[in-house]
PDB file of C-alpha atoms in Angstrom:
ATOM      1  CA  MET A   1      16.525  -9.179   5.835  1.00  0.00           C
ATOM      2  CA  LYS A   2      17.569 -12.725   6.708  1.00  0.00           C
ATOM      3  CA  ALA A   3      13.949 -13.912   6.606  1.00  0.00           C
ATOM      4  CA  PHE A   4      13.456 -12.174   3.239  1.00  0.00           C
ATOM      5  CA  ALA A   5      16.586 -13.842   1.850  1.00  0.00           C
ATOM      6  CA  ASP A   6      15.412 -17.237   3.101  1.00  0.00           C
ATOM      7  CA  ASP A   7      11.908 -16.787   1.653  1.00  0.00           C
ATOM      8  CA  PHE A   8      13.263 -15.724  -1.753  1.00  0.00           C
ATOM      9  CA  ASN A   9      16.073 -18.290  -1.714  1.00  0.00           C
ATOM     10  CA  PHE A  10      19.152 -16.081  -2.032  1.00  0.00           C
ATOM     11  CA  LYS A  11      22.306 -15.507  -0.022  1.00  0.00           C
ATOM     12  CA  ILE A  12      23.182 -12.105   1.467  1.00  0.00           C
ATOM     13  CA  GLU A  13      26.673 -10.887   0.609  1.00  0.00           C
ATOM     14  CA  LEU A  14      27.932  -7.624   2.069  1.00  0.00           C
ATOM     15  CA  CYS A  15      29.858  -5.118  -0.044  1.00  0.00           C
ATOM     16  CA  LYS A  16      32.695  -3.010   1.288  1.00  0.00           C
ATOM     17  CA  PRO A  17      31.872   0.685   1.288  1.00  0.00           C
ATOM     18  CA  ARG A  18      34.019   3.201  -0.617  1.00  0.00           C
ATOM     19  CA  HIS A  19      35.446   0.675  -3.069  1.00  0.00           C
ATOM     20  CA  SER A  20      35.319   1.105  -6.815  1.00  0.00           C
ATOM     21  CA  PHE A  21      33.992  -2.407  -7.479  1.00  0.00           C
ATOM     22  CA  THR A  22      30.846  -1.726  -5.415  1.00  0.00           C
ATOM     23  CA  LYS A  23      29.998   1.394  -7.439  1.00  0.00           C
ATOM     24  CA  GLY A  24      28.039   1.761 -10.642  1.00  0.00           C
ATOM     25  CA  LYS A  25      24.623   0.349  -9.732  1.00  0.00           C
ATOM     26  CA  VAL A  26      23.060   3.718  -8.892  1.00  0.00           C
ATOM     27  CA  GLU A  27      24.744   5.509 -11.792  1.00  0.00           C
ATOM     28  CA  SER A  28      23.582   2.784 -14.169  1.00  0.00           C
ATOM     29  CA  ALA A  29      19.958   3.205 -13.102  1.00  0.00           C
ATOM     30  CA  ASN A  30      20.174   7.007 -13.269  1.00  0.00           C
ATOM     31  CA  LYS A  31      21.103   6.974 -16.948  1.00  0.00           C
ATOM     32  CA  PHE A  32      17.553   5.781 -17.710  1.00  0.00           C
ATOM     33  CA  ILE A  33      16.230   8.955 -16.109  1.00  0.00           C
ATOM     34  CA  ASP A  34      18.567  10.991 -18.339  1.00  0.00           C
ATOM     35  CA  TRP A  35      17.116   9.215 -21.397  1.00  0.00           C
ATOM     36  CA  ILE A  36      13.535  10.070 -20.365  1.00  0.00           C
ATOM     37  CA  ILE A  37      14.217  13.807 -19.807  1.00  0.00           C
ATOM     38  CA  PRO A  38      14.095  14.703 -23.557  1.00  0.00           C
ATOM     39  CA  TYR A  39      10.514  13.355 -23.617  1.00  0.00           C
ATOM     40  CA  ASN A  40       9.463  15.789 -20.877  1.00  0.00           C
ATOM     41  CA  ASN A  41       5.986  17.212 -21.627  1.00  0.00           C
ATOM     42  CA  GLU A  42       5.728  15.130 -24.809  1.00  0.00           C
ATOM     43  CA  PHE A  43       3.341  12.566 -23.362  1.00  0.00           C
ATOM     44  CA  LYS A  44      -0.288  13.074 -22.379  1.00  0.00           C
ATOM     45  CA  ASP A  45      -0.837  10.329 -19.848  1.00  0.00           C
ATOM     46  CA  ILE A  46       0.810   7.484 -17.956  1.00  0.00           C
ATOM     47  CA  ASP A  47       0.180   5.039 -20.816  1.00  0.00           C
ATOM     48  CA  GLU A  48       2.254   7.129 -23.231  1.00  0.00           C
ATOM     49  CA  LEU A  49       5.038   7.363 -20.637  1.00  0.00           C
ATOM     50  CA  ARG A  50       4.938   3.572 -20.241  1.00  0.00           C
ATOM     51  CA  ASN A  51       5.312   3.180 -24.022  1.00  0.00           C
ATOM     52  CA  ILE A  52       8.302   5.546 -24.063  1.00  0.00           C
ATOM     53  CA  ILE A  53       9.977   3.585 -21.261  1.00  0.00           C
ATOM     54  CA  LYS A  54       9.133   0.296 -23.006  1.00  0.00           C
ATOM     55  CA  ASN A  55      10.825   1.517 -26.222  1.00  0.00           C
ATOM     56  CA  ILE A  56      13.920   2.725 -24.337  1.00  0.00           C
ATOM     57  CA  ASN A  57      14.090  -0.589 -22.484  1.00  0.00           C
ATOM     58  CA  LYS A  58      13.820  -2.515 -25.777  1.00  0.00           C
ATOM     59  CA  LYS A  59      16.672  -0.490 -27.346  1.00  0.00           C
ATOM     60  CA  VAL A  60      18.915  -0.952 -24.291  1.00  0.00           C
ATOM     61  CA  ASN A  61      18.297  -4.690 -24.074  1.00  0.00           C
ATOM     62  CA  GLN A  62      19.082  -5.232 -27.754  1.00  0.00           C
ATOM     63  CA  SER A  63      22.184  -3.043 -27.999  1.00  0.00           C
ATOM     64  CA  VAL A  64      25.594  -4.646 -27.474  1.00  0.00           C
ATOM     65  CA  ASN A  65      27.037  -4.065 -23.995  1.00  0.00           C
ATOM     66  CA  GLN A  66      30.532  -2.498 -23.967  1.00  0.00           C
ATOM     67  CA  THR A  67      31.781  -4.751 -21.174  1.00  0.00           C
ATOM     68  CA  THR A  68      30.387  -8.142 -22.223  1.00  0.00           C
ATOM     69  CA  SER A  69      30.139  -7.566 -26.016  1.00  0.00           C
ATOM     70  CA  VAL A  70      26.753  -9.286 -25.830  1.00  0.00           C
ATOM     71  CA  PRO A  71      23.246  -7.734 -25.765  1.00  0.00           C
ATOM     72  CA  PRO A  72      21.700  -7.902 -22.257  1.00  0.00           C
ATOM     73  CA  ILE A  73      18.679  -9.801 -23.561  1.00  0.00           C
ATOM     74  CA  LEU A  74      20.906 -12.739 -24.533  1.00  0.00           C
ATOM     75  CA  LEU A  75      22.616 -12.768 -21.136  1.00  0.00           C
ATOM     76  CA  PHE A  76      19.231 -12.670 -19.426  1.00  0.00           C
ATOM     77  CA  GLN A  77      18.022 -15.684 -21.441  1.00  0.00           C
ATOM     78  CA  LYS A  78      21.074 -17.629 -20.255  1.00  0.00           C
ATOM     79  CA  GLU A  79      20.746 -16.445 -16.636  1.00  0.00           C
ATOM     80  CA  LYS A  80      17.057 -17.430 -16.482  1.00  0.00           C
ATOM     81  CA  GLU A  81      18.182 -21.056 -16.383  1.00  0.00           C
ATOM     82  CA  TYR A  82      19.822 -20.405 -12.999  1.00  0.00           C
ATOM     83  CA  LEU A  83      17.038 -18.345 -11.397  1.00  0.00           C
ATOM     84  CA  SER A  84      14.986 -19.911  -8.627  1.00  0.00           C
ATOM     85  CA  PRO A  85      11.200 -19.762  -8.893  1.00  0.00           C
ATOM     86  CA  LEU A  86       9.455 -17.075  -6.861  1.00  0.00           C
ATOM     87  CA  PRO A  87       7.869 -18.126  -3.564  1.00  0.00           C
ATOM     88  CA  ASN A  88       4.125 -18.384  -2.962  1.00  0.00           C
ATOM     89  CA  ILE A  89       2.164 -15.169  -3.730  1.00  0.00           C
ATOM     90  CA  ASN A  90       1.139 -14.880  -0.054  1.00  0.00           C
ATOM     91  CA  ILE A  91       4.806 -14.706   0.956  1.00  0.00           C
ATOM     92  CA  ILE A  92       5.490 -12.031  -1.682  1.00  0.00           C
ATOM     93  CA  GLU A  93       2.493  -9.933  -0.614  1.00  0.00           C
ATOM     94  CA  SER A  94       3.518 -10.139   3.040  1.00  0.00           C
ATOM     95  CA  TYR A  95       6.599  -8.061   2.140  1.00  0.00           C
ATOM     96  CA  LEU A  96       4.619  -5.407   0.295  1.00  0.00           C
ATOM     97  CA  ASN A  97       3.642  -2.553   2.558  1.00  0.00           C
ATOM     98  CA  PHE A  98       0.171  -1.302   1.678  1.00  0.00           C
ATOM     99  CA  ASP A  99      -0.509  -0.080   5.192  1.00  0.00           C
ATOM    100  CA  HIS A 100      -1.465   3.499   6.047  1.00  0.00           C
ATOM    101  CA  LYS A 101      -1.122   5.006   9.501  1.00  0.00           C
ATOM    102  CA  VAL A 102      -3.767   7.523  10.593  1.00  0.00           C
ATOM    103  CA  LYS A 103      -4.863   9.181  13.823  1.00  0.00           C
ATOM    104  CA  VAL A 104      -8.319   8.525  15.291  1.00  0.00           C
ATOM    105  CA  HIS A 105     -10.283  11.768  15.694  1.00  0.00           C
ATOM    106  CA  LYS A 106     -12.398  12.799  18.688  1.00  0.00           C
ATOM    107  CA  ASP A 107     -15.553  11.519  16.984  1.00  0.00           C
ATOM    108  CA  SER A 108     -13.997   8.021  16.957  1.00  0.00           C
ATOM    109  CA  MET A 109     -13.561   8.193  13.190  1.00  0.00           C
ATOM    110  CA  ILE A 110     -10.631   7.876  10.797  1.00  0.00           C
ATOM    111  CA  TYR A 111     -10.342   9.277   7.283  1.00  0.00           C
ATOM    112  CA  TYR A 112      -9.594   7.073   4.308  1.00  0.00           C
ATOM    113  CA  LYS A 113      -9.826   8.394   0.725  1.00  0.00           C
ATOM    114  CA  GLY A 114     -12.219  11.180   1.664  1.00  0.00           C
ATOM    115  CA  ASN A 115     -14.590   8.968   3.652  1.00  0.00           C
ATOM    116  CA  ARG A 116     -14.820   8.448   7.387  1.00  0.00           C
ATOM    117  CA  TYR A 117     -14.936   5.088   9.170  1.00  0.00           C
ATOM    118  CA  SER A 118     -15.554   4.391  12.855  1.00  0.00           C
ATOM    119  CA  VAL A 119     -13.377   2.624  15.388  1.00  0.00           C
ATOM    120  CA  PRO A 120     -14.078   1.740  19.037  1.00  0.00           C
ATOM    121  CA  GLU A 121     -14.120   4.794  21.290  1.00  0.00           C
ATOM    122  CA  LYS A 122     -11.141   3.695  23.391  1.00  0.00           C
ATOM    123  CA  TYR A 123      -8.823   4.368  20.413  1.00  0.00           C
ATOM    124  CA  ILE A 124      -9.583   8.110  20.196  1.00  0.00           C
ATOM    125  CA  ASN A 125      -6.352  10.131  19.692  1.00  0.00           C
ATOM    126  CA  LYS A 126      -4.377   6.956  19.019  1.00  0.00           C
ATOM    127  CA  THR A 127      -2.626   6.070  15.754  1.00  0.00           C
ATOM    128  CA  VAL A 128      -4.040   3.064  13.913  1.00  0.00           C
ATOM    129  CA  THR A 129      -2.950   1.145  10.839  1.00  0.00           C
ATOM    130  CA  LEU A 130      -5.205   0.701   7.817  1.00  0.00           C
ATOM    131  CA  LYS A 131      -4.903  -2.299   5.559  1.00  0.00           C
ATOM    132  CA  ILE A 132      -7.018  -2.893   2.463  1.00  0.00           C
ATOM    133  CA  ILE A 133      -7.988  -6.502   1.829  1.00  0.00           C
ATOM    134  CA  LYS A 134     -10.123  -6.929  -1.285  1.00  0.00           C
ATOM    135  CA  ASP A 135     -13.023  -4.498  -0.751  1.00  0.00           C
ATOM    136  CA  GLU A 136     -12.638  -4.209   3.013  1.00  0.00           C
ATOM    137  CA  LEU A 137     -10.858  -1.712   5.235  1.00  0.00           C
ATOM    138  CA  HIS A 138      -9.158  -3.494   8.143  1.00  0.00           C
ATOM    139  CA  ILE A 139      -8.166  -1.223  11.020  1.00  0.00           C
ATOM    140  CA  TYR A 140      -5.462  -2.346  13.458  1.00  0.00           C
ATOM    141  CA  PHE A 141      -4.112  -0.932  16.691  1.00  0.00           C
ATOM    142  CA  ASN A 142      -0.586  -2.315  16.896  1.00  0.00           C
ATOM    143  CA  THR A 143      -1.279  -5.886  15.745  1.00  0.00           C
ATOM    144  CA  GLU A 144      -4.854  -6.142  17.073  1.00  0.00           C
ATOM    145  CA  LEU A 145      -7.674  -5.986  14.505  1.00  0.00           C
ATOM    146  CA  ILE A 146     -10.120  -3.469  15.993  1.00  0.00           C
ATOM    147  CA  SER A 147     -12.556  -2.858  13.132  1.00  0.00           C
ATOM    148  CA  VAL A 148     -13.511  -4.006   9.630  1.00  0.00           C
ATOM    149  CA  HIS A 149     -15.563  -1.897   7.212  1.00  0.00           C
ATOM    150  CA  ILE A 150     -16.675  -2.564   3.661  1.00  0.00           C
ATOM    151  CA  LEU A 151     -15.259   0.223   1.494  1.00  0.00           C
ATOM    152  CA  THR A 152     -18.097   2.459   0.306  1.00  0.00           C
ATOM    153  CA  ASP A 153     -18.723   5.807  -1.345  1.00  0.00           C
ATOM    154  CA  LYS A 154     -20.602   6.979   1.759  1.00  0.00           C
ATOM    155  CA  LYS A 155     -18.910   9.910   3.475  1.00  0.00           C
ATOM    156  CA  ILE A 156     -19.610   8.633   7.013  1.00  0.00           C
ATOM    157  CA  ASN A 157     -19.515   4.939   7.925  1.00  0.00           C
ATOM    158  CA  TYR A 158     -20.383   4.143  11.540  1.00  0.00           C
ATOM    159  CA  ASP A 159     -20.398   0.647  12.933  1.00  0.00           C
ATOM    160  CA  TYR A 160     -23.510   0.342  15.111  1.00  0.00           C
ATOM    161  CA  ASP A 161     -21.596  -0.801  18.215  1.00  0.00           C
ATOM    162  CA  HIS A 162     -19.061   2.020  17.878  1.00  0.00           C
ATOM    163  CA  TYR A 163     -21.850   4.572  17.567  1.00  0.00           C
ATOM    164  CA  LYS A 164     -23.715   3.104  20.532  1.00  0.00           C
ATOM    165  CA  ASP A 165     -20.607   3.341  22.754  1.00  0.00           C
ATOM    166  CA  ILE A 166     -20.201   7.011  21.865  1.00  0.00           C
ATOM    167  CA  MET A 167     -23.874   7.756  22.477  1.00  0.00           C
ATOM    168  CA  LYS A 168     -23.745   6.148  25.951  1.00  0.00           C
ATOM    169  CA  ASN A 169     -21.683   9.131  27.098  1.00  0.00           C
ATOM    170  CA  THR A 170     -24.179  11.724  25.844  1.00  0.00           C
ATOM    171  CA  ILE A 171     -27.575  10.084  26.409  1.00  0.00           C
ATOM    172  CA  LYS A 172     -28.508   9.752  30.058  1.00  0.00           C
ATOM    173  CA  ASN A 173     -31.643   7.643  29.549  1.00  0.00           C
ATOM    174  CA  THR A 174     -30.204   4.324  28.338  1.00  0.00           C
ATOM    175  CA  ASP A 175     -33.651   2.681  28.111  1.00  0.00           C
ATOM    176  CA  ASN A 176     -34.161   4.111  24.604  1.00  0.00           C
ATOM    177  CA  LEU A 177     -30.495   3.999  23.579  1.00  0.00           C
ATOM    178  CA  ASP A 178     -30.884   1.270  20.944  1.00  0.00           C
ATOM    179  CA  GLN A 179     -33.869   2.976  19.366  1.00  0.00           C
ATOM    180  CA  ILE A 180     -32.155   6.382  19.327  1.00  0.00           C
ATOM    181  CA  CYS A 181     -28.986   4.927  17.800  1.00  0.00           C
ATOM    182  CA  HIS A 182     -30.921   3.137  15.043  1.00  0.00           C
ATOM    183  CA  GLU A 183     -32.939   6.275  14.265  1.00  0.00           C
ATOM    184  CA  ASN A 184     -29.856   8.509  14.189  1.00  0.00           C
ATOM    185  CA  LEU A 185     -27.914   6.157  11.916  1.00  0.00           C
ATOM    186  CA  ASN A 186     -30.917   5.811   9.576  1.00  0.00           C
ATOM    187  CA  ARG A 187     -31.222   9.614   9.381  1.00  0.00           C
ATOM    188  CA  LEU A 188     -27.520   9.889   8.725  1.00  0.00           C
ATOM    189  CA  ASP A 189     -27.774   7.367   5.874  1.00  0.00           C
ATOM    190  CA  LYS A 190     -30.659   9.331   4.333  1.00  0.00           C
ATOM    191  CA  LEU A 191     -28.736  12.605   4.557  1.00  0.00           C
ATOM    192  CA  LEU A 192     -25.710  11.149   2.802  1.00  0.00           C
TER     193      LEU A 192
END
């Protein structure tokens, strides 16, 4: 939390629990949910819901606040003068958690969005972390990057080296191992 506060240039101040002056934030946010309930089943898709929320937000920001006697939009315009600029986009994205944790199956594969991707055999039955970077699936064990795959529509995506390691355990004659692996992966590609 301290690092986050430093990166975003704000000071952490603790509130005392069970005091009236620390209350109200949750209740204030919940009233927006109460305003959306009458629209239940009256929108067809997410875009219509966004428009409903946008209209409610516009009304709230333009109506006079009971406590300050000023519309929130005017207070926000004044407060913007005192806001610090946001940090670099890389710092912001480092706090966003897009990671997925999955278990590696016995075939040395993981599932991601209905497709399977290979990892090195030594990670079978271990939990790995998936991170999407642009159009690539990065697979980590703890903090170590163990595999990178280009995201595809193919159902099965084997890295050649991963497949070869698995086949070493089943094929006794390793003289033809490379040829067998290439042929098997080509057949697999044609099937899918």
